[in-house]
Amino acid sequence: MALSLKQAVRKTAMQAMLMRERLESGRAYNPVARRNTQNPYPAYAALRDKGQAHRSRLLNAWIFSRFPDVDEILRDWQRFSSDGRKAKTPGKRTVIPDPGTPSLLSLDPPDHRRLRGLVSKAFTPRAVNAREPHIRSLMHELLDGIEDLSGFDLMEAVARPLPVIVIAEMLGVPVEDRPRFRSWSDRRARILEPTIGAEERADAVLAGEDLNAYFVPLVRERRADPKDDILSGLAQAEEEGDRLDEDEMIALLRLLLVAGNETTVNLIGNGMLALLRHPEQLQRLRDDPALIPSAVEELLRYDSPVQLDLRRIVQDCDVNGFPVKRGEDIVVLIGGANRDPEQFEDPDGLDVGREGNSHISFGRGIHACIGAPLARLEARIAIEVLLERFSSIRLAGPPAEFRSSIVLRGLETLPVAATP
């Protein structure tokens, strides 16, 4: 009864904020409405058409959805910080979640530069591409394990297990611990969602504590006895005489696990759904596999695994002429920018051969995704092997459902059928 009362109060408060928002600006944006979690793009288009920025009372932030504005905000860490501790007003409701120990996602230079320098060596295109034969072998093993090709969940068979296996191996996590890692990652990723309730936030914090307890002895072990994995590299790495302390190590390992898993899962799932809903584009890839790398870029643009990012304004300034004030929060709609008709021809269309595809799906500036080369590689291999192994793959069973998230956009299930 108490939980139902809390839910009712929260719903009433939300409706009141949306009503105020509509009265003030003529439009209300509810990112957690089912129609928007399942298909956010009409709402993004409406916000772009309305004006340069929208004041969200629900999120207590300015929302920018046009490509030039999102691009500028993400590139400028000096005015628009991802560190929620900066320019913070006591008692003010903020959209930026508190992840606990600061990490690459929330730090600005010089700390960000130091940490990124220590970890970037493991994610260079050369280092990542050396893993291609092994990732391709893993993909074949996963497909070999499908018992009934007449109906299976592509998310469960491929999209979820492949990225967690790859990142767990890179981190040096034993095979028997991978199932726990996947659970921890799924639960911890929810900390990025600004709209989650208290219970789910507490569960995400608990998952983080479980990861801490797991990693601490492993870090100490690698410092004493290094192996050929990222964990050992970080434990031994030095940059200009500086080393990661234990708290920094744990926060970075948590981030690598979640980022290396969740975004790639969503890229493979969202991408395959888009192709299956556009069979003529899938056929183009069968006819010309050389298009697959450009197809990965188009799938990233068309239905981005990360739909939005958050920033704190740290000085009075403007965004391409739109004035904003210190201490206010900003939501940048990456998914909206990627469908901006001023930037992309036929933005709502899927074109696997699209040229000049300057999407923002991996971010911009100092916080551009460090694991982008790995995500691209895994997605390319997944598509290539699926087309090699199956003469036909099609949607089957109940319709695919997206999770009720607003930051990380991904599928619950993707029922398909395939022919060898």
PDB file of N, CA and C in Angstrom, residues 290-326:
ATOM      1  N   ALA A 290      30.889  -5.050 -48.706  1.00  0.00           N
ATOM      2  CA  ALA A 290      31.821  -3.939 -48.468  1.00  0.00           C
ATOM      3  C   ALA A 290      31.111  -2.733 -47.865  1.00  0.00           C
ATOM      4  N   LEU A 291      29.777  -2.723 -47.933  1.00  0.00           N
ATOM      5  CA  LEU A 291      29.004  -1.626 -47.348  1.00  0.00           C
ATOM      6  C   LEU A 291      28.826  -1.764 -45.837  1.00  0.00           C
ATOM      7  N   ILE A 292      29.191  -2.895 -45.273  1.00  0.00           N
ATOM      8  CA  ILE A 292      28.894  -3.133 -43.850  1.00  0.00           C
ATOM      9  C   ILE A 292      29.532  -2.091 -42.928  1.00  0.00           C
ATOM     10  N   PRO A 293      30.801  -1.674 -43.123  1.00  0.00           N
ATOM     11  CA  PRO A 293      31.329  -0.617 -42.241  1.00  0.00           C
ATOM     12  C   PRO A 293      30.519   0.673 -42.289  1.00  0.00           C
ATOM     13  N   SER A 294      30.100   1.100 -43.488  1.00  0.00           N
ATOM     14  CA  SER A 294      29.279   2.319 -43.551  1.00  0.00           C
ATOM     15  C   SER A 294      27.890   2.049 -42.979  1.00  0.00           C
ATOM     16  N   ALA A 295      27.414   0.798 -43.092  1.00  0.00           N
ATOM     17  CA  ALA A 295      26.128   0.439 -42.493  1.00  0.00           C
ATOM     18  C   ALA A 295      26.181   0.586 -40.981  1.00  0.00           C
ATOM     19  N   VAL A 296      27.293   0.203 -40.350  1.00  0.00           N
ATOM     20  CA  VAL A 296      27.433   0.351 -38.897  1.00  0.00           C
ATOM     21  C   VAL A 296      27.310   1.816 -38.509  1.00  0.00           C
ATOM     22  N   GLU A 297      27.938   2.713 -39.273  1.00  0.00           N
ATOM     23  CA  GLU A 297      27.830   4.143 -38.976  1.00  0.00           C
ATOM     24  C   GLU A 297      26.393   4.620 -39.126  1.00  0.00           C
ATOM     25  N   GLU A 298      25.702   4.134 -40.160  1.00  0.00           N
ATOM     26  CA  GLU A 298      24.320   4.542 -40.369  1.00  0.00           C
ATOM     27  C   GLU A 298      23.413   4.003 -39.273  1.00  0.00           C
ATOM     28  N   LEU A 299      23.659   2.791 -38.810  1.00  0.00           N
ATOM     29  CA  LEU A 299      22.852   2.226 -37.735  1.00  0.00           C
ATOM     30  C   LEU A 299      23.083   2.995 -36.434  1.00  0.00           C
ATOM     31  N   LEU A 300      24.318   3.442 -36.214  1.00  0.00           N
ATOM     32  CA  LEU A 300      24.604   4.284 -35.053  1.00  0.00           C
ATOM     33  C   LEU A 300      23.819   5.592 -35.125  1.00  0.00           C
ATOM     34  N   ARG A 301      23.760   6.182 -36.300  1.00  0.00           N
ATOM     35  CA  ARG A 301      23.012   7.434 -36.468  1.00  0.00           C
ATOM     36  C   ARG A 301      21.517   7.208 -36.348  1.00  0.00           C
ATOM     37  N   TYR A 302      21.030   6.161 -36.999  1.00  0.00           N
ATOM     38  CA  TYR A 302      19.591   5.941 -37.143  1.00  0.00           C
ATOM     39  C   TYR A 302      18.912   5.653 -35.811  1.00  0.00           C
ATOM     40  N   ASP A 303      19.542   4.867 -34.956  1.00  0.00           N
ATOM     41  CA  ASP A 303      18.935   4.526 -33.658  1.00  0.00           C
ATOM     42  C   ASP A 303      20.050   4.355 -32.635  1.00  0.00           C
ATOM     43  N   SER A 304      20.541   5.477 -32.148  1.00  0.00           N
ATOM     44  CA  SER A 304      21.748   5.510 -31.327  1.00  0.00           C
ATOM     45  C   SER A 304      21.591   4.737 -30.015  1.00  0.00           C
ATOM     46  N   PRO A 305      22.615   3.957 -29.631  1.00  0.00           N
ATOM     47  CA  PRO A 305      22.569   3.239 -28.348  1.00  0.00           C
ATOM     48  C   PRO A 305      22.500   4.179 -27.148  1.00  0.00           C
ATOM     49  N   VAL A 306      23.080   5.358 -27.267  1.00  0.00           N
ATOM     50  CA  VAL A 306      22.997   6.382 -26.229  1.00  0.00           C
ATOM     51  C   VAL A 306      22.195   7.537 -26.799  1.00  0.00           C
ATOM     52  N   GLN A 307      21.057   7.841 -26.194  1.00  0.00           N
ATOM     53  CA  GLN A 307      20.133   8.814 -26.760  1.00  0.00           C
ATOM     54  C   GLN A 307      20.356  10.241 -26.259  1.00  0.00           C
ATOM     55  N   LEU A 308      20.917  10.380 -25.082  1.00  0.00           N
ATOM     56  CA  LEU A 308      21.113  11.735 -24.565  1.00  0.00           C
ATOM     57  C   LEU A 308      22.303  11.781 -23.625  1.00  0.00           C
ATOM     58  N   ASP A 309      22.777  12.994 -23.401  1.00  0.00           N
ATOM     59  CA  ASP A 309      23.861  13.216 -22.451  1.00  0.00           C
ATOM     60  C   ASP A 309      23.505  14.440 -21.610  1.00  0.00           C
ATOM     61  N   LEU A 310      24.212  14.599 -20.500  1.00  0.00           N
ATOM     62  CA  LEU A 310      23.869  15.631 -19.520  1.00  0.00           C
ATOM     63  C   LEU A 310      25.077  16.509 -19.241  1.00  0.00           C
ATOM     64  N   ARG A 311      24.829  17.806 -19.085  1.00  0.00           N
ATOM     65  CA  ARG A 311      25.908  18.739 -18.782  1.00  0.00           C
ATOM     66  C   ARG A 311      25.433  19.789 -17.778  1.00  0.00           C
ATOM     67  N   ARG A 312      26.377  20.337 -17.005  1.00  0.00           N
ATOM     68  CA  ARG A 312      26.135  21.444 -16.083  1.00  0.00           C
ATOM     69  C   ARG A 312      26.794  22.702 -16.658  1.00  0.00           C
ATOM     70  N   ILE A 313      26.054  23.801 -16.690  1.00  0.00           N
ATOM     71  CA  ILE A 313      26.590  25.073 -17.180  1.00  0.00           C
ATOM     72  C   ILE A 313      27.414  25.698 -16.056  1.00  0.00           C
ATOM     73  N   VAL A 314      28.690  25.955 -16.309  1.00  0.00           N
ATOM     74  CA  VAL A 314      29.573  26.422 -15.241  1.00  0.00           C
ATOM     75  C   VAL A 314      29.892  27.914 -15.349  1.00  0.00           C
ATOM     76  N   GLN A 315      29.380  28.582 -16.381  1.00  0.00           N
ATOM     77  CA  GLN A 315      29.512  30.035 -16.473  1.00  0.00           C
ATOM     78  C   GLN A 315      28.398  30.577 -17.360  1.00  0.00           C
ATOM     79  N   ASP A 316      27.945  31.780 -17.062  1.00  0.00           N
ATOM     80  CA  ASP A 316      26.955  32.419 -17.929  1.00  0.00           C
ATOM     81  C   ASP A 316      27.524  32.501 -19.342  1.00  0.00           C
ATOM     82  N   CYS A 317      26.747  32.044 -20.324  1.00  0.00           N
ATOM     83  CA  CYS A 317      27.250  31.997 -21.687  1.00  0.00           C
ATOM     84  C   CYS A 317      26.075  31.830 -22.636  1.00  0.00           C
ATOM     85  N   ASP A 318      26.359  31.439 -23.867  1.00  0.00           N
ATOM     86  CA  ASP A 318      25.280  31.173 -24.811  1.00  0.00           C
ATOM     87  C   ASP A 318      25.626  29.957 -25.649  1.00  0.00           C
ATOM     88  N   VAL A 319      24.592  29.326 -26.188  1.00  0.00           N
ATOM     89  CA  VAL A 319      24.735  28.206 -27.111  1.00  0.00           C
ATOM     90  C   VAL A 319      24.265  28.680 -28.479  1.00  0.00           C
ATOM     91  N   ASN A 320      25.223  29.004 -29.335  1.00  0.00           N
ATOM     92  CA  ASN A 320      24.889  29.539 -30.656  1.00  0.00           C
ATOM     93  C   ASN A 320      23.861  30.665 -30.568  1.00  0.00           C
ATOM     94  N   GLY A 321      24.094  31.558 -29.602  1.00  0.00           N
ATOM     95  CA  GLY A 321      23.235  32.727 -29.451  1.00  0.00           C
ATOM     96  C   GLY A 321      22.128  32.581 -28.423  1.00  0.00           C
ATOM     97  N   PHE A 322      21.877  31.377 -27.931  1.00  0.00           N
ATOM     98  CA  PHE A 322      20.819  31.171 -26.934  1.00  0.00           C
ATOM     99  C   PHE A 322      21.439  31.311 -25.535  1.00  0.00           C
ATOM    100  N   PRO A 323      20.995  32.304 -24.722  1.00  0.00           N
ATOM    101  CA  PRO A 323      21.634  32.549 -23.422  1.00  0.00           C
ATOM    102  C   PRO A 323      21.269  31.498 -22.370  1.00  0.00           C
ATOM    103  N   VAL A 324      22.276  31.064 -21.625  1.00  0.00           N
ATOM    104  CA  VAL A 324      22.067  30.119 -20.519  1.00  0.00           C
ATOM    105  C   VAL A 324      22.880  30.606 -19.320  1.00  0.00           C
ATOM    106  N   LYS A 325      22.460  30.159 -18.115  1.00  0.00           N
ATOM    107  CA  LYS A 325      23.067  30.676 -16.897  1.00  0.00           C
ATOM    108  C   LYS A 325      23.833  29.607 -16.122  1.00  0.00           C
ATOM    109  N   ARG A 326      24.830  30.064 -15.403  1.00  0.00           N
ATOM    110  CA  ARG A 326      25.630  29.203 -14.548  1.00  0.00           C
ATOM    111  C   ARG A 326      24.738  28.445 -13.566  1.00  0.00           C
TER     112      ARG A 326
END
